[in-house]
Structures are given as C-alpha cells and as structure tokens.
PDB file of C-alpha atoms in Angstrom:
ATOM      1  CA  MET A1253      37.579  -3.996  10.771  1.00 53.00           C
ATOM      2  CA  LEU A1254      37.031  -0.239  11.038  1.00 47.00           C
ATOM      3  CA  ASN A1255      33.956  -0.217   8.513  1.00 55.00           C
ATOM      4  CA  ASP A1256      32.383  -3.417  10.389  1.00 59.00           C
ATOM      5  CA  LYS A1257      32.322  -1.013  13.627  1.00 57.00           C
ATOM      6  CA  ARG A1258      30.690   1.592  11.684  1.00 61.00           C
ATOM      7  CA  ARG A1259      28.171  -0.374  10.097  1.00 60.00           C
ATOM      8  CA  ALA A1260      27.491  -2.135  13.531  1.00 57.00           C
ATOM      9  CA  LEU A1261      27.182   1.332  15.137  1.00 57.00           C
ATOM     10  CA  ALA A1262      24.809   2.351  12.325  1.00 58.00           C
ATOM     11  CA  MET A1263      22.541  -0.505  12.546  1.00 63.00           C
ATOM     12  CA  MET A1264      22.038   0.012  16.650  1.00 64.00           C
ATOM     13  CA  GLY A1265      21.130   4.084  15.455  1.00 60.00           C
ATOM     14  CA  PHE A1266      18.570   2.648  13.233  1.00 57.00           C
ATOM     15  CA  LEU A1267      16.843   0.270  15.526  1.00 56.00           C
ATOM     16  CA  CYS A1268      16.791   2.495  18.237  1.00 59.00           C
ATOM     17  CA  SER A1269      15.113   5.341  15.915  1.00 60.00           C
ATOM     18  CA  MET A1270      12.541   2.411  14.936  1.00 56.00           C
ATOM     19  CA  ALA A1271      12.202   1.398  18.618  1.00 54.00           C
ATOM     20  CA  ALA A1272      11.193   5.251  19.416  1.00 51.00           C
ATOM     21  CA  SER A1273       8.713   5.600  16.669  1.00 51.00           C
ATOM     22  CA  SER A1274       7.016   2.490  17.691  1.00 50.00           C
ATOM     23  CA  ALA A1275       6.639   4.147  21.072  1.00 46.00           C
ATOM     24  CA  ALA A1276       5.293   7.168  20.023  1.00 44.00           C
ATOM     25  CA  VAL A1277       2.760   5.617  17.618  1.00 45.00           C
ATOM     26  CA  ALA A1278       2.027   3.473  20.957  1.00 43.00           C
ATOM     27  CA  GLN A1279       1.450   6.692  22.773  1.00 48.00           C
ATOM     28  CA  THR A1280      -0.918   8.316  20.212  1.00 50.00           C
ATOM     29  CA  LYS A1281      -4.334   8.910  21.909  1.00 57.00           C
ATOM     30  CA  VAL A1282      -7.361   9.510  20.199  1.00 56.00           C
ATOM     31  CA  GLN A1283      -9.369  12.338  21.919  1.00 61.00           C
ATOM     32  CA  ASP A1284     -13.063  12.843  21.970  1.00 59.00           C
ATOM     33  CA  THR A1285     -13.813  16.751  20.809  1.00 60.00           C
ATOM     34  CA  GLY A1286     -17.748  16.469  21.377  1.00 58.00           C
ATOM     35  CA  PHE A1287     -18.428  16.600  17.540  1.00 52.00           C
ATOM     36  CA  ARG A1288     -20.485  13.359  17.799  1.00 56.00           C
ATOM     37  CA  GLN A1289     -22.828  15.106  20.407  1.00 58.00           C
ATOM     38  CA  ASN A1290     -23.603  17.762  17.904  1.00 54.00           C
ATOM     39  CA  LYS A1291     -27.663  18.559  17.324  1.00 53.00           C
ATOM     40  CA  VAL A1292     -28.911  20.011  14.547  1.00 48.00           C
ATOM     41  CA  LEU A1293     -32.169  22.126  15.889  1.00 52.00           C
ATOM     42  CA  ASP A1294     -35.227  22.782  14.099  1.00 56.00           C
ATOM     43  CA  ASP A1295     -35.585  26.962  13.579  1.00 70.00           C
ATOM     44  CA  THR A1296     -39.032  26.886  11.843  1.00 89.00           C
ATOM     45  CA  LEU A1297     -42.186  28.134  13.696  1.00 94.00           C
ATOM     46  CA  LEU A1298     -44.068  25.111  13.003  1.00 94.00           C
ATOM     47  CA  LYS A1299     -42.992  23.023  15.856  1.00 94.00           C
ATOM     48  CA  ARG A1300     -44.859  22.784  19.221  1.00 96.00           C
ATOM     49  CA  GLY A1301     -44.251  25.998  21.727  1.00 95.00           C
ATOM     50  CA  ARG A1302     -43.171  28.631  19.311  1.00 96.00           C
ATOM     51  CA  PHE A1303     -44.597  32.075  18.971  1.00 97.00           C
ATOM     52  CA  GLU A1304     -45.422  34.108  16.481  1.00 98.00           C
ATOM     53  CA  ALA A1305     -46.052  38.220  16.762  1.00 98.00           C
ATOM     54  CA  SER A1306     -47.565  39.370  13.700  1.00 98.00           C
ATOM     55  CA  VAL A1307     -49.175  43.124  11.937  1.00 98.00           C
ATOM     56  CA  GLN A1308     -51.604  42.260   9.563  1.00 98.00           C
ATOM     57  CA  SER A1309     -54.369  43.877   7.289  1.00 97.00           C
ATOM     58  CA  ALA A1310     -57.344  42.004   5.540  1.00 97.00           C
ATOM     59  CA  GLY A1311     -59.655  43.820   3.266  1.00 96.00           C
ATOM     60  CA  MET A1312     -61.520  44.255  -0.194  1.00 96.00           C
ATOM     61  CA  TRP A1313     -63.120  46.713  -2.312  1.00 94.00           C
ATOM     62  CA  SER A1314     -66.032  46.294  -4.909  1.00 91.00           C
ATOM     63  CA  ARG A1315     -67.833  48.784  -7.044  1.00 88.00           C
ATOM     64  CA  ASP A1316     -70.722  48.302  -9.692  1.00 86.00           C
ATOM     65  CA  LYS A1317     -72.210  50.644 -12.042  1.00 83.00           C
ATOM     66  CA  GLY A1318     -74.846  50.167 -14.175  1.00 81.00           C
ATOM     67  CA  THR A1319     -77.039  52.433 -16.892  1.00 78.00           C
ATOM     68  CA  SER A1320     -80.070  52.007 -18.495  1.00 68.00           C
ATOM     69  CA  ALA A1321     -80.769  51.345 -22.204  1.00 71.00           C
ATOM     70  CA  ASP A1322     -82.114  54.849 -23.089  1.00 73.00           C
ATOM     71  CA  GLY A1323     -79.462  56.520 -20.799  1.00 69.00           C
ATOM     72  CA  THR A1324     -82.107  57.624 -17.922  1.00 69.00           C
ATOM     73  CA  ILE A1325     -81.104  55.784 -15.224  1.00 70.00           C
ATOM     74  CA  ASP A1326     -77.809  55.287 -13.445  1.00 77.00           C
ATOM     75  CA  ALA A1327     -77.074  53.060 -10.914  1.00 83.00           C
ATOM     76  CA  SER A1328     -73.801  52.626  -8.710  1.00 88.00           C
ATOM     77  CA  ALA A1329     -73.243  50.572  -5.589  1.00 89.00           C
ATOM     78  CA  SER A1330     -69.783  49.956  -3.590  1.00 93.00           C
ATOM     79  CA  THR A1331     -68.390  48.420  -0.586  1.00 93.00           C
ATOM     80  CA  LEU A1332     -65.551  48.579   1.246  1.00 95.00           C
ATOM     81  CA  TYR A1333     -64.256  46.453   4.124  1.00 96.00           C
ATOM     82  CA  LEU A1334     -60.756  47.031   6.259  1.00 97.00           C
ATOM     83  CA  ASN A1335     -59.411  44.962   9.375  1.00 98.00           C
ATOM     84  CA  PRO A1336     -55.827  46.017  10.058  1.00 98.00           C
ATOM     85  CA  ALA A1337     -54.888  44.116  13.545  1.00 98.00           C
ATOM     86  CA  ALA A1338     -51.902  42.812  15.769  1.00 98.00           C
ATOM     87  CA  THR A1339     -52.018  39.299  16.211  1.00 98.00           C
ATOM     88  CA  ILE A1340     -50.301  36.597  18.403  1.00 98.00           C
ATOM     89  CA  GLY A1341     -50.116  33.175  17.548  1.00 98.00           C
ATOM     90  CA  TYR A1342     -48.760  29.657  19.738  1.00 98.00           C
ATOM     91  CA  MET A1343     -48.012  26.721  18.312  1.00 98.00           C
ATOM     92  CA  VAL A1344     -50.244  24.126  20.545  1.00 98.00           C
ATOM     93  CA  LEU A1345     -49.077  21.101  18.728  1.00 97.00           C
ATOM     94  CA  ASP A1346     -46.831  20.613  15.680  1.00 96.00           C
ATOM     95  CA  ARG A1347     -48.296  22.101  12.632  1.00 96.00           C
ATOM     96  CA  LEU A1348     -51.286  23.416  14.398  1.00 98.00           C
ATOM     97  CA  GLN A1349     -51.556  27.057  15.983  1.00 98.00           C
ATOM     98  CA  ALA A1350     -54.056  29.119  17.979  1.00 98.00           C
ATOM     99  CA  ARG A1351     -54.074  32.650  17.248  1.00 98.00           C
ATOM    100  CA  LEU A1352     -55.747  35.712  18.473  1.00 98.00           C
ATOM    101  CA  ALA A1353     -55.988  38.700  16.432  1.00 98.00           C
ATOM    102  CA  LEU A1354     -57.155  42.096  17.630  1.00 98.00           C
ATOM    103  CA  GLY A1355     -57.950  44.857  15.399  1.00 98.00           C
ATOM    104  CA  TYR A1356     -59.994  47.818  13.824  1.00 98.00           C
ATOM    105  CA  LEU A1357     -62.589  46.884  11.629  1.00 98.00           C
ATOM    106  CA  ASN A1358     -64.635  49.420   9.271  1.00 97.00           C
ATOM    107  CA  VAL A1359     -67.624  48.451   6.676  1.00 95.00           C
ATOM    108  CA  SER A1360     -68.756  50.649   4.621  1.00 94.00           C
ATOM    109  CA  SER A1361     -71.468  50.489   1.500  1.00 92.00           C
ATOM    110  CA  THR A1362     -72.877  53.106  -0.516  1.00 92.00           C
ATOM    111  CA  ASN A1363     -75.720  53.276  -2.913  1.00 89.00           C
ATOM    112  CA  ASN A1364     -76.074  55.778  -5.388  1.00 85.00           C
ATOM    113  CA  ASP A1365     -72.988  57.650  -3.808  1.00 80.00           C
ATOM    114  CA  ILE A1366     -75.462  57.583  -0.677  1.00 84.00           C
ATOM    115  CA  THR A1367     -74.159  56.001   2.335  1.00 86.00           C
ATOM    116  CA  VAL A1368     -76.496  53.193   3.590  1.00 87.00           C
ATOM    117  CA  GLN A1369     -74.110  51.634   6.049  1.00 90.00           C
ATOM    118  CA  ASN A1370     -70.596  52.724   7.636  1.00 94.00           C
ATOM    119  CA  PHE A1371     -69.609  50.855  10.997  1.00 95.00           C
ATOM    120  CA  GLY A1372     -66.733  51.599  12.731  1.00 96.00           C
ATOM    121  CA  GLY A1373     -65.179  49.573  15.793  1.00 97.00           C
ATOM    122  CA  PHE A1374     -63.150  46.633  17.219  1.00 98.00           C
ATOM    123  CA  LEU A1375     -62.927  42.811  16.114  1.00 98.00           C
ATOM    124  CA  GLY A1376     -61.497  40.425  18.117  1.00 98.00           C
ATOM    125  CA  THR A1377     -61.524  36.512  16.931  1.00 98.00           C
ATOM    126  CA  LEU A1378     -59.818  33.611  17.764  1.00 98.00           C
ATOM    127  CA  GLN A1379     -58.477  31.309  15.410  1.00 98.00           C
ATOM    128  CA  ALA A1380     -57.011  27.510  14.750  1.00 98.00           C
ATOM    129  CA  LEU A1381     -54.942  27.275  12.199  1.00 98.00           C
ATOM    130  CA  PHE A1382     -53.296  23.912  10.564  1.00 98.00           C
ATOM    131  CA  HIS A1383     -49.906  23.821   8.663  1.00 97.00           C
ATOM    132  CA  ILE A1384     -48.639  21.693   5.664  1.00 96.00           C
ATOM    133  CA  PRO A1385     -45.373  21.944   5.599  1.00 95.00           C
ATOM    134  CA  LEU A1386     -43.788  22.460   1.862  1.00 93.00           C
ATOM    135  CA  LYS A1387     -40.162  23.022   0.576  1.00 87.00           C
ATOM    136  CA  LEU A1388     -37.834  25.607   1.586  1.00 87.00           C
ATOM    137  CA  GLY A1389     -39.635  27.064   4.413  1.00 88.00           C
ATOM    138  CA  THR A1390     -42.691  26.988   3.429  1.00 94.00           C
ATOM    139  CA  ALA A1391     -46.150  25.739   3.897  1.00 96.00           C
ATOM    140  CA  ILE A1392     -50.230  25.794   3.314  1.00 97.00           C
ATOM    141  CA  TYR A1393     -52.243  26.878   6.433  1.00 98.00           C
ATOM    142  CA  ILE A1394     -56.237  26.353   6.340  1.00 98.00           C
ATOM    143  CA  GLY A1395     -58.072  27.511   9.636  1.00 98.00           C
ATOM    144  CA  ALA A1396     -61.445  28.818  10.701  1.00 98.00           C
ATOM    145  CA  GLY A1397     -62.138  31.072  13.510  1.00 97.00           C
ATOM    146  CA  GLY A1398     -64.924  32.954  15.851  1.00 97.00           C
ATOM    147  CA  GLY A1399     -65.127  36.189  17.728  1.00 98.00           C
ATOM    148  CA  TYR A1400     -67.287  39.478  18.444  1.00 98.00           C
ATOM    149  CA  PHE A1401     -67.157  43.099  17.115  1.00 98.00           C
ATOM    150  CA  ILE A1402     -68.348  46.206  18.686  1.00 97.00           C
ATOM    151  CA  GLY A1403     -68.932  49.417  17.392  1.00 97.00           C
ATOM    152  CA  SER A1404     -70.935  52.033  15.677  1.00 95.00           C
ATOM    153  CA  THR A1405     -72.719  51.960  12.355  1.00 93.00           C
ATOM    154  CA  ASP A1406     -73.702  55.410  10.718  1.00 92.00           C
ATOM    155  CA  ARG A1407     -77.236  55.309   8.549  1.00 88.00           C
ATOM    156  CA  PRO A1408     -79.335  57.641   6.871  1.00 86.00           C
ATOM    157  CA  GLY A1409     -81.871  59.531   9.892  1.00 79.00           C
ATOM    158  CA  SER A1410     -85.843  59.345   9.285  1.00 77.00           C
ATOM    159  CA  LEU A1411     -85.240  63.095   8.000  1.00 80.00           C
ATOM    160  CA  PRO A1412     -83.634  64.339   4.567  1.00 81.00           C
ATOM    161  CA  SER A1413     -79.904  64.737   4.938  1.00 78.00           C
ATOM    162  CA  THR A1414     -79.909  63.713   8.137  1.00 82.00           C
ATOM    163  CA  THR A1415     -77.438  60.697   9.833  1.00 85.00           C
ATOM    164  CA  VAL A1416     -77.778  58.709  12.972  1.00 88.00           C
ATOM    165  CA  SER A1417     -75.700  56.824  14.890  1.00 90.00           C
ATOM    166  CA  ASN A1418     -76.389  53.330  16.308  1.00 91.00           C
ATOM    167  CA  PRO A1419     -74.585  51.121  18.527  1.00 94.00           C
ATOM    168  CA  THR A1420     -73.570  48.171  16.768  1.00 95.00           C
ATOM    169  CA  SER A1421     -72.214  44.447  18.326  1.00 96.00           C
ATOM    170  CA  GLY A1422     -72.401  41.073  17.477  1.00 97.00           C
ATOM    171  CA  LEU A1423     -70.654  37.657  16.658  1.00 98.00           C
ATOM    172  CA  ALA A1424     -68.238  36.956  13.681  1.00 98.00           C
ATOM    173  CA  GLY A1425     -67.082  33.597  12.114  1.00 98.00           C
ATOM    174  CA  GLN A1426     -64.010  33.289   9.733  1.00 98.00           C
ATOM    175  CA  GLY A1427     -62.388  31.199   7.317  1.00 98.00           C
ATOM    176  CA  VAL A1428     -58.923  31.334   5.938  1.00 98.00           C
ATOM    177  CA  LEU A1429     -56.817  29.497   3.349  1.00 98.00           C
ATOM    178  CA  GLY A1430     -52.820  30.896   2.539  1.00 98.00           C
ATOM    179  CA  LEU A1431     -49.569  30.036   2.004  1.00 98.00           C
ATOM    180  CA  LEU A1432     -46.816  30.694   4.833  1.00 97.00           C
ATOM    181  CA  LEU A1433     -43.186  31.880   3.934  1.00 96.00           C
ATOM    182  CA  GLN A1434     -40.236  32.088   5.949  1.00 94.00           C
ATOM    183  CA  PRO A1435     -37.373  33.718   4.353  1.00 91.00           C
ATOM    184  CA  GLY A1436     -35.034  34.543   7.370  1.00 85.00           C
ATOM    185  CA  PRO A1437     -34.156  33.488  10.464  1.00 85.00           C
ATOM    186  CA  MET A1438     -37.405  34.755  12.469  1.00 92.00           C
ATOM    187  CA  VAL A1439     -39.166  36.740   9.980  1.00 95.00           C
ATOM    188  CA  VAL A1440     -42.339  35.021   8.696  1.00 96.00           C
ATOM    189  CA  LEU A1441     -44.808  36.222   6.102  1.00 97.00           C
ATOM    190  CA  ARG A1442     -48.593  34.937   5.425  1.00 98.00           C
ATOM    191  CA  GLY A1443     -50.728  35.896   2.223  1.00 98.00           C
ATOM    192  CA  GLY A1444     -53.818  34.231   1.544  1.00 98.00           C
ATOM    193  CA  LEU A1445     -57.335  34.524   1.524  1.00 98.00           C
ATOM    194  CA  ARG A1446     -60.100  34.981   4.558  1.00 98.00           C
ATOM    195  CA  PHE A1447     -63.821  34.810   4.482  1.00 98.00           C
ATOM    196  CA  ASP A1448     -65.883  36.599   7.028  1.00 98.00           C
ATOM    197  CA  ALA A1449     -68.998  36.633   8.665  1.00 97.00           C
ATOM    198  CA  LEU A1450     -70.815  39.505  10.488  1.00 96.00           C
ATOM    199  CA  ILE A1451     -73.686  38.928  12.155  1.00 96.00           C
ATOM    200  CA  GLY A1452     -74.900  41.677  14.239  1.00 94.00           C
ATOM    201  CA  SER A1453     -77.667  44.058  15.783  1.00 93.00           C
ATOM    202  CA  GLU A1454     -78.088  47.682  15.414  1.00 91.00           C
ATOM    203  CA  SER A1455     -79.897  49.631  18.380  1.00 89.00           C
ATOM    204  CA  SER A1456     -81.279  52.687  16.460  1.00 84.00           C
ATOM    205  CA  ALA A1457     -81.032  55.860  17.969  1.00 76.00           C
ATOM    206  CA  ASP A1458     -83.872  57.398  15.759  1.00 75.00           C
ATOM    207  CA  SER A1459     -87.018  56.560  17.235  1.00 74.00           C
ATOM    208  CA  LEU A1460     -88.767  56.643  13.778  1.00 75.00           C
ATOM    209  CA  ILE A1461     -86.678  53.735  12.158  1.00 76.00           C
ATOM    210  CA  PRO A1462     -86.587  50.329  14.232  1.00 85.00           C
ATOM    211  CA  ASP A1463     -83.680  48.323  15.576  1.00 86.00           C
ATOM    212  CA  ILE A1464     -82.048  46.525  12.741  1.00 86.00           C
ATOM    213  CA  ASP A1465     -80.603  43.168  12.307  1.00 91.00           C
ATOM    214  CA  SER A1466     -77.586  43.156  10.174  1.00 88.00           C
ATOM    215  CA  THR A1467     -75.482  40.875   7.662  1.00 91.00           C
ATOM    216  CA  ASN A1468     -72.142  41.123   6.185  1.00 91.00           C
ATOM    217  CA  LEU A1469     -70.594  38.425   4.398  1.00 94.00           C
ATOM    218  CA  LYS A1470     -67.151  39.154   2.944  1.00 94.00           C
ATOM    219  CA  LEU A1471     -64.525  36.906   0.857  1.00 96.00           C
ATOM    220  CA  MET A1472     -61.126  38.935   1.167  1.00 97.00           C
ATOM    221  CA  GLY A1473     -57.609  38.853   0.627  1.00 97.00           C
ATOM    222  CA  GLU A1474     -55.018  38.964   3.823  1.00 98.00           C
ATOM    223  CA  PHE A1475     -51.357  39.365   4.321  1.00 97.00           C
ATOM    224  CA  SER A1476     -48.972  39.753   7.679  1.00 98.00           C
ATOM    225  CA  VAL A1477     -45.469  40.139   8.506  1.00 98.00           C
ATOM    226  CA  GLY A1478     -44.514  38.755  11.867  1.00 97.00           C
ATOM    227  CA  LEU A1479     -41.870  37.451  13.711  1.00 96.00           C
ATOM    228  CA  ARG A1480     -41.396  33.752  15.487  1.00 95.00           C
ATOM    229  CA  PHE A1481     -39.590  33.245  19.022  1.00 93.00           C
TER     230      PHE A1481
END
C-alpha cells in the first residue's frame, strides 16, 4: 500500500515538472537583434560622390647621339619633360571622375649640348577619367583633358654666348591610360602612360629674333599616390 502511494506521488511530480517545462517552452520568444538590417558598404573609389586627393609626377627623358663614319662629326640631342603636380578628383558618376591637376612644368631640349629650349612655368589641366573595374580593387582607366600653361622659355640670343628669356603661354591637351590600385581603406595608386600636346607662343625679348610659335608633343610615364574620401 505504501509503495503504491510512493508511485502515485512520483508520477504526480513527474507530470508537474513536464507541465512546467511546457510552460517555459511556450514562453520562449525570438528577439530581433537587427542583424537582418546590416548592409555591406562599398568602400571603393569608383562610386558617385567620392573624392580623391593625390600627388603625382609625369615625365620622360631621352638622349640621342650619332657619329659620322669617318669619326669627324659628332651630333647629340636630348629632351627632358617633367611635370610634378597636386590633383583633386571627384566621381561625378559611378566610374567617371572629373580631375583637376595643378603643377610645375619643365621642358628642356639640347642640341650638341647647347640648350635650344628651356621652359619653366605652371601647367593646369582638367581631365575626365573613365574606369573599367577589375578584381581585387583594381581598375583600368582611360581619359582625356585639356588646360593652359604659362611661364618663360630660355633660348640662345642673337649674339654669341647670350640667352634670352621669352614669356610663353599656350594650350595643353592630354590623353591618359593606366592602372588603378586600391591596396588599403583609403590609399589609391595610379600608374600609366600620358600623352601631352603643348601649343604655345613666345614673345621674343630679342628685337633681332621674331616671336616664336612652339609645339611640344611628348609621350611619358605617370605615377601618383593619393587618398580617397
């Protein structure tokens, strides 16, 4: 008889615990932590509204030399083109950037070690760059632009061993092709080729030499380091 009562009490305890567990399960709630609202933000440069500030340098140097077959005549010529600049770019559309470059320009040419042209001055250009995205934060870019240059050009004077400095100004046209690298959260690297066409006019400071129209066409390398915002 006593055993039957114990069995009955044990059974009632088991049923009570099951009921309590069921109540606990019934009261369990799923709380929304907001993870479904998370968004993946694009941190590349190639989105509308992004800025890029950079320093860059473009330039080329060439030298040619020849000697006559009998060794009596030597001829040489060299050209230096150098354009360091600061730039600011703005993505007006996805993949399309408007870019302003302001910098120093030096163009120097020699013939048989005699300087026939040495221009120093300011060059400002506005470019449009279109980007073709690749993998891993890289892109190919191609663009064109134009601008204005002003400075002075040193040339040999009409008298022996003299030099004149001519005020010089003109228009500049540019074409660029290169590769964009984005190795970090803010860093932007660019490298490629640039073609410059300078068409200028010099007001001769020597009354014996007429005004000079000059044209410089140069293909060069260009490299820049910048930050994106």
